[in-house]
Coordinates of C-alpha atoms and ligand atoms in Angstrom, one line a residue:
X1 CA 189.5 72.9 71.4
X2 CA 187.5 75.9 71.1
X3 CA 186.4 77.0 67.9
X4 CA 185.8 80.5 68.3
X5 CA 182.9 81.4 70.8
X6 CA 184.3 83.1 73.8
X7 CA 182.8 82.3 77.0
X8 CA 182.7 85.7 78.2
X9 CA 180.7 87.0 75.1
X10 CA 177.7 84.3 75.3
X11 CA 177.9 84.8 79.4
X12 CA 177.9 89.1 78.7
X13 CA 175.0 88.6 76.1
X14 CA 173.1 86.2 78.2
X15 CA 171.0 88.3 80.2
X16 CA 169.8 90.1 77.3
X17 CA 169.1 86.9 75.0
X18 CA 166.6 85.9 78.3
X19 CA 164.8 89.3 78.1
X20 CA 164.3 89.4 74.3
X21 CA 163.7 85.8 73.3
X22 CA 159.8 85.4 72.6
X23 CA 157.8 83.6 75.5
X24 CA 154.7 83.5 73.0
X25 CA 156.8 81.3 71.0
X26 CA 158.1 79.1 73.4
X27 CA 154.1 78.8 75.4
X28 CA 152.5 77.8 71.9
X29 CA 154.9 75.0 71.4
X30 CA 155.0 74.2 74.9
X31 CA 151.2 73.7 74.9
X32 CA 152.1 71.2 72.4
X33 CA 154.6 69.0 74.7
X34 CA 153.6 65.6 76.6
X35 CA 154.3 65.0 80.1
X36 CA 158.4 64.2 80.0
X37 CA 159.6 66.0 77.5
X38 CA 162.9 65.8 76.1
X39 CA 164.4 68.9 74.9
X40 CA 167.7 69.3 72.4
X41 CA 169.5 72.2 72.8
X42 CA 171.4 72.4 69.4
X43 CA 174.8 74.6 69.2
X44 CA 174.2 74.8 73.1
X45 CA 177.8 76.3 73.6
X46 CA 177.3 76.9 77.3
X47 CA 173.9 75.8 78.0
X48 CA 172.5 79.6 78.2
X49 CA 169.3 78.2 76.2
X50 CA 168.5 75.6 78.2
X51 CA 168.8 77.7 81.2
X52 CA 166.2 79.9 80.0
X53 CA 164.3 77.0 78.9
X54 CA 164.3 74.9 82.0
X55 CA 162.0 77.0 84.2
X56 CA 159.8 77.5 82.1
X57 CA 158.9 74.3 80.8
X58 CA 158.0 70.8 83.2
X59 CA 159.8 70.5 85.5
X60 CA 160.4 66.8 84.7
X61 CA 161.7 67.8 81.2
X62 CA 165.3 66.8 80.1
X63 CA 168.1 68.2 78.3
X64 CA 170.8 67.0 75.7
X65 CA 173.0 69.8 74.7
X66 CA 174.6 69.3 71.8
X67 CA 177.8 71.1 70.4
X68 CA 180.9 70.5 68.0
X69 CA 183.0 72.8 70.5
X70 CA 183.8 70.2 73.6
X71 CA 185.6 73.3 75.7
X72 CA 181.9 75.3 75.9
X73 CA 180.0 72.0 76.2
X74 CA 182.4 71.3 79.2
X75 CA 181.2 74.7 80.7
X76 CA 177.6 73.9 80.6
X77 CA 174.9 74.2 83.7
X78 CA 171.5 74.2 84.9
X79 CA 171.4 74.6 88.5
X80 CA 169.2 71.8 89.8
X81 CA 168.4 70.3 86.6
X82 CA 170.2 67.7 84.9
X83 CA 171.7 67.9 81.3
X84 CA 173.3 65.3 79.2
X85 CA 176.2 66.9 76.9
X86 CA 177.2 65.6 73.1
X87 CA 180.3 66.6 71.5
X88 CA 179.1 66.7 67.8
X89 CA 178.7 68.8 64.4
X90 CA 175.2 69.5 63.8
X91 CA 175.4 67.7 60.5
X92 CA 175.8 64.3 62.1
X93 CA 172.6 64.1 63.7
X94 CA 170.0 61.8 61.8
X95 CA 166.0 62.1 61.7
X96 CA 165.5 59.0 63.4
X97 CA 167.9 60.5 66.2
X98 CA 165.5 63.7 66.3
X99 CA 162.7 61.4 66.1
X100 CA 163.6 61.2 69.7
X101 CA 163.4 64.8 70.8
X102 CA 160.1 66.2 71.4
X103 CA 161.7 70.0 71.0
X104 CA 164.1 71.2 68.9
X105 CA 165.8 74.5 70.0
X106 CA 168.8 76.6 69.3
X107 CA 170.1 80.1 70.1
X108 CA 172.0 82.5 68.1
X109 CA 172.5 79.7 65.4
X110 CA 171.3 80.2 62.0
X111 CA 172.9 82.9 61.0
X112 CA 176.2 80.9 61.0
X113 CA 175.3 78.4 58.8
X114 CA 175.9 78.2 55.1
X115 CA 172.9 76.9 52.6
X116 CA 173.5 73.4 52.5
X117 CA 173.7 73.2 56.6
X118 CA 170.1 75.3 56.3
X119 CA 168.5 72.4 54.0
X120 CA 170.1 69.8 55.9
X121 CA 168.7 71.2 59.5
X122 CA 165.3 72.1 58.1
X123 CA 165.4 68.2 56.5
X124 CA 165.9 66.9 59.9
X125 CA 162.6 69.0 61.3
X126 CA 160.6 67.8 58.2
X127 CA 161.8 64.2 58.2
X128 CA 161.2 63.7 62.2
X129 CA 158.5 65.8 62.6
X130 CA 160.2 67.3 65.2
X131 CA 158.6 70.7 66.4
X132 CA 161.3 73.2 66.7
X133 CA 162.0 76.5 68.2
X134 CA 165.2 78.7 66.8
X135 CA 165.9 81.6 69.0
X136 CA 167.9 85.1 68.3
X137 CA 168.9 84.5 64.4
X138 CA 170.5 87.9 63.6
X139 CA 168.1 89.7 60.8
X140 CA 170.4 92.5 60.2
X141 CA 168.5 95.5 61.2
X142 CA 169.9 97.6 63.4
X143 CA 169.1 101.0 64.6
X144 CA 170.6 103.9 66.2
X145 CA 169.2 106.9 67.9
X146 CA 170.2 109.2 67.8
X147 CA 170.9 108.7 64.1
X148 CA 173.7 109.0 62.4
X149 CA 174.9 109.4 58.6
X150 CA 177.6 107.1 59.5
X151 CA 175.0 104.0 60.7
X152 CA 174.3 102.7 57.3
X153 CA 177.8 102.1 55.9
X154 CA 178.4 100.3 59.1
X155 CA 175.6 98.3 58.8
X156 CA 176.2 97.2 55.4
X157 CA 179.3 96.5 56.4
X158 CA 178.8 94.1 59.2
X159 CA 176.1 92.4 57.1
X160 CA 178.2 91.7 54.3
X161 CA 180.7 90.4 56.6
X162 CA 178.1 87.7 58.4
X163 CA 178.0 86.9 54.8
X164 CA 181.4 85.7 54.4
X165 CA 182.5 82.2 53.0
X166 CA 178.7 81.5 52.2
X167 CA 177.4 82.1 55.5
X168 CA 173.9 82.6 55.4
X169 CA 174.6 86.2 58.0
X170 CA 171.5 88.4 58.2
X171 CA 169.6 86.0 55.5
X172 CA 168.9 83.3 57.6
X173 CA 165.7 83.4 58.9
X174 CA 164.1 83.9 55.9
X175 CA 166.1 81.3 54.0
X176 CA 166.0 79.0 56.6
X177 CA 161.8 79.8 56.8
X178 CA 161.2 79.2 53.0
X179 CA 162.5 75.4 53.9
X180 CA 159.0 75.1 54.9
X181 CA 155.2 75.7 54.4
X182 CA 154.4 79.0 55.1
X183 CA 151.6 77.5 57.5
X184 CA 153.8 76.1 59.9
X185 CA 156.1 78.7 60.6
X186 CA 155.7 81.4 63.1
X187 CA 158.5 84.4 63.3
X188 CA 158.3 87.1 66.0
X189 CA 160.7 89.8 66.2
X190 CA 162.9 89.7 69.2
X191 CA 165.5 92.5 68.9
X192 CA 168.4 93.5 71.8
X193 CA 167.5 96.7 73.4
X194 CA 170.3 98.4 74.3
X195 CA 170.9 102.0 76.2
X196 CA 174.0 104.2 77.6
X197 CA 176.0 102.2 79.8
X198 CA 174.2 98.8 79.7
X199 CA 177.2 96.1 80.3
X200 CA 176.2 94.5 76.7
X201 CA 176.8 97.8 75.0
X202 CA 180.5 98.3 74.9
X203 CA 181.2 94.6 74.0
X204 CA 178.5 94.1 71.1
X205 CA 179.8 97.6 69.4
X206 CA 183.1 96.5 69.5
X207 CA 182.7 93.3 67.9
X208 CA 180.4 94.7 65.5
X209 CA 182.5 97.9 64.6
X210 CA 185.6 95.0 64.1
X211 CA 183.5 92.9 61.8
X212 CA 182.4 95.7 59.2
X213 CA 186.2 97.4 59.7
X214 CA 187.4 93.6 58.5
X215 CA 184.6 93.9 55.8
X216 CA 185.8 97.6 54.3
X217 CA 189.0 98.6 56.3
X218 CA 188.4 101.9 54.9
X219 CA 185.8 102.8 57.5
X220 CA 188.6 102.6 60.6
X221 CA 189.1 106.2 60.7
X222 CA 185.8 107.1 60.4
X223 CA 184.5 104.3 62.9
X224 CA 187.0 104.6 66.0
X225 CA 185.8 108.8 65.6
X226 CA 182.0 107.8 65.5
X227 CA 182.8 104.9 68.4
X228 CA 184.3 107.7 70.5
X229 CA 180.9 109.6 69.8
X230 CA 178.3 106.9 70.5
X231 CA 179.6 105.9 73.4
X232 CA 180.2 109.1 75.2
X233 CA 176.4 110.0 73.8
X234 CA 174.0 109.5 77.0
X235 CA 171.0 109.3 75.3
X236 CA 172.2 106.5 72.4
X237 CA 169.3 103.7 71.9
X238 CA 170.3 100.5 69.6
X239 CA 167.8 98.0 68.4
X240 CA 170.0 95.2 67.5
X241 CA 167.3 93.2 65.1
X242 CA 166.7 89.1 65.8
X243 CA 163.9 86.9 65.1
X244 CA 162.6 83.6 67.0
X245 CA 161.4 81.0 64.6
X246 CA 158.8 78.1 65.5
X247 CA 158.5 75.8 63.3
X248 CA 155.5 72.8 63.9
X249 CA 155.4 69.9 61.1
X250 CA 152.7 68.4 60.5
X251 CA 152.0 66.0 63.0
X252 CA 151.2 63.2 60.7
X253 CA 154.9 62.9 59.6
X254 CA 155.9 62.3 63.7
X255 CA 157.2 58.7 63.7
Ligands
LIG301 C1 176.8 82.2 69.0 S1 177.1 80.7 69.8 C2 175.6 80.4 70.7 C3 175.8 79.4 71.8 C4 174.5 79.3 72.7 N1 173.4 78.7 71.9 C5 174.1 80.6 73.3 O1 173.1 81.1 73.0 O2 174.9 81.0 74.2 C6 177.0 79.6 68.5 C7 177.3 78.1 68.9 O3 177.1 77.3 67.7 C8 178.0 76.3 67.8 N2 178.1 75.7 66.4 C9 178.3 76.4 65.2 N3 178.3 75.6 64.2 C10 178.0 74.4 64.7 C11 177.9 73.1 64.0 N4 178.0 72.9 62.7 N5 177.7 72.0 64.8 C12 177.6 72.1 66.2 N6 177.7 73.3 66.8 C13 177.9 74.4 66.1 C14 179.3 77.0 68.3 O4 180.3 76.1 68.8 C15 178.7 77.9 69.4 O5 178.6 77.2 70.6

């Protein structure tokens, strides 16, 4: 059953997660691999990670995806490289499982999870030792430009929303960092750029606009007028804010 991620949004975004994630990131903890490595790709929905992974690392590496939504998981491809699938929730896998991973990665992730799924994830770094590389958490900046007076309210909006039932929304990457020393965490800011008439443009404004419209239905009126502005507006520029996280324990605690 699917549990909410639409195929067509992680395939539309997909393009534009490859361009922004960091490839400084990814080449210091790939300096740090051994010959075979294997490579979890956590809340891999359709495997759009591990496709941007897979050239770019060994080519002998290997890949378990791993997702609590079978339907995407049933989706997922690498073309010439071979991927092993795992229906589960994140919160079932155990150190000594990750023990077995040389990488740990995700994309568009942490800003879904509540507190207690952010201690338990960061446990299972710390407790296998497991380096691990979280792409694309939301960090809730986003900017329009032109500006307009409008953009904050709307902002706020959508932010508060991520927020809901104890979701950890824009706060993640921070949260999620103060899990551990500050000495083994490396952030680099990888935001969506977005122009007039990019394909990614329309879709991500209308899911956005809906979210802080759910948050303060008072801002519909306003919203579908500004909507109607921004996107007949040639010259509109959006920095949708995300941050990559690399996180290396300390190699002594790798069993
Ligand atoms: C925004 S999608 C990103 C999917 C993929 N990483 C990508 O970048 O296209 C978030 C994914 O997290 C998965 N997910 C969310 N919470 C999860 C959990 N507790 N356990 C396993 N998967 C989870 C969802 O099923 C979904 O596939």
């Amino acid at each position: 059953m699917s549990m909410g991620f639409d195929p067509a949004w992680l395939a539309v975004r997909e393009p534009v997660d490859a361009a922004s994630r960091s490839a400084e990131l990814l080449a210091q903890v790939g300096a740090a691999l051994p010959d075979r490595p294997r490579v979890w790709d956590l809340a891999a929905g359709t495997g759009s990670l591990t496709r941007w992974l897979a050239p770019r690392l060994l080519a002998q590496t290997s890949f378990l995806l791993i997702d609590h939504d079978a339907t995407l998981l049933a989706q997922a491809r690498c073309d010439g490289v071979p991927i092993d699938i795992r229906t589960d929730d994140l919160g079932q896998l155990t150190p000594a499982e990750a023990a077995g991973a040389d990488l740990i990665a995700a994309s568009a992730l942490l800003d879904l999870l509540d507190d207690d799924q952010l201690a338990s994830l960061a446990e299972l770094i710390m407790e296998s030792g497991t380096p691990a590389l979280f792409t694309l958490s939301v960090s809730g900046d986003v900017s329009f430009a032109p500006a307009d007076p409008l953009d904050d309210a709307l902002r706020d909006a959508f932010n508060d929303h991520q927020r809901r039932g104890g979701r950890a929304g824009p706060d993640a990457p921070q949260r999620f960092a103060a899990h551990f020393p500050a000495d083994r965490v490396t952030v680099a800011e990888t935001p969506w750029r977005l122009t007039a008439g990019h394909p990614l443009l329309g879709p991500w404004l209308d899911g956005w606009l809906a979210a802080a419209i759910d948050e303060r239905p008072e801002l519909a009126a306003p919203a579908a007028q500004w909507r109607r502005r921004r996107l007949a507006d040639p010259s509109l520029a959006v920095e949708v804010g995300h941050r990559d996280l690399l996180i290396m324990p300390e190699p002594e605690r790798r069993r």
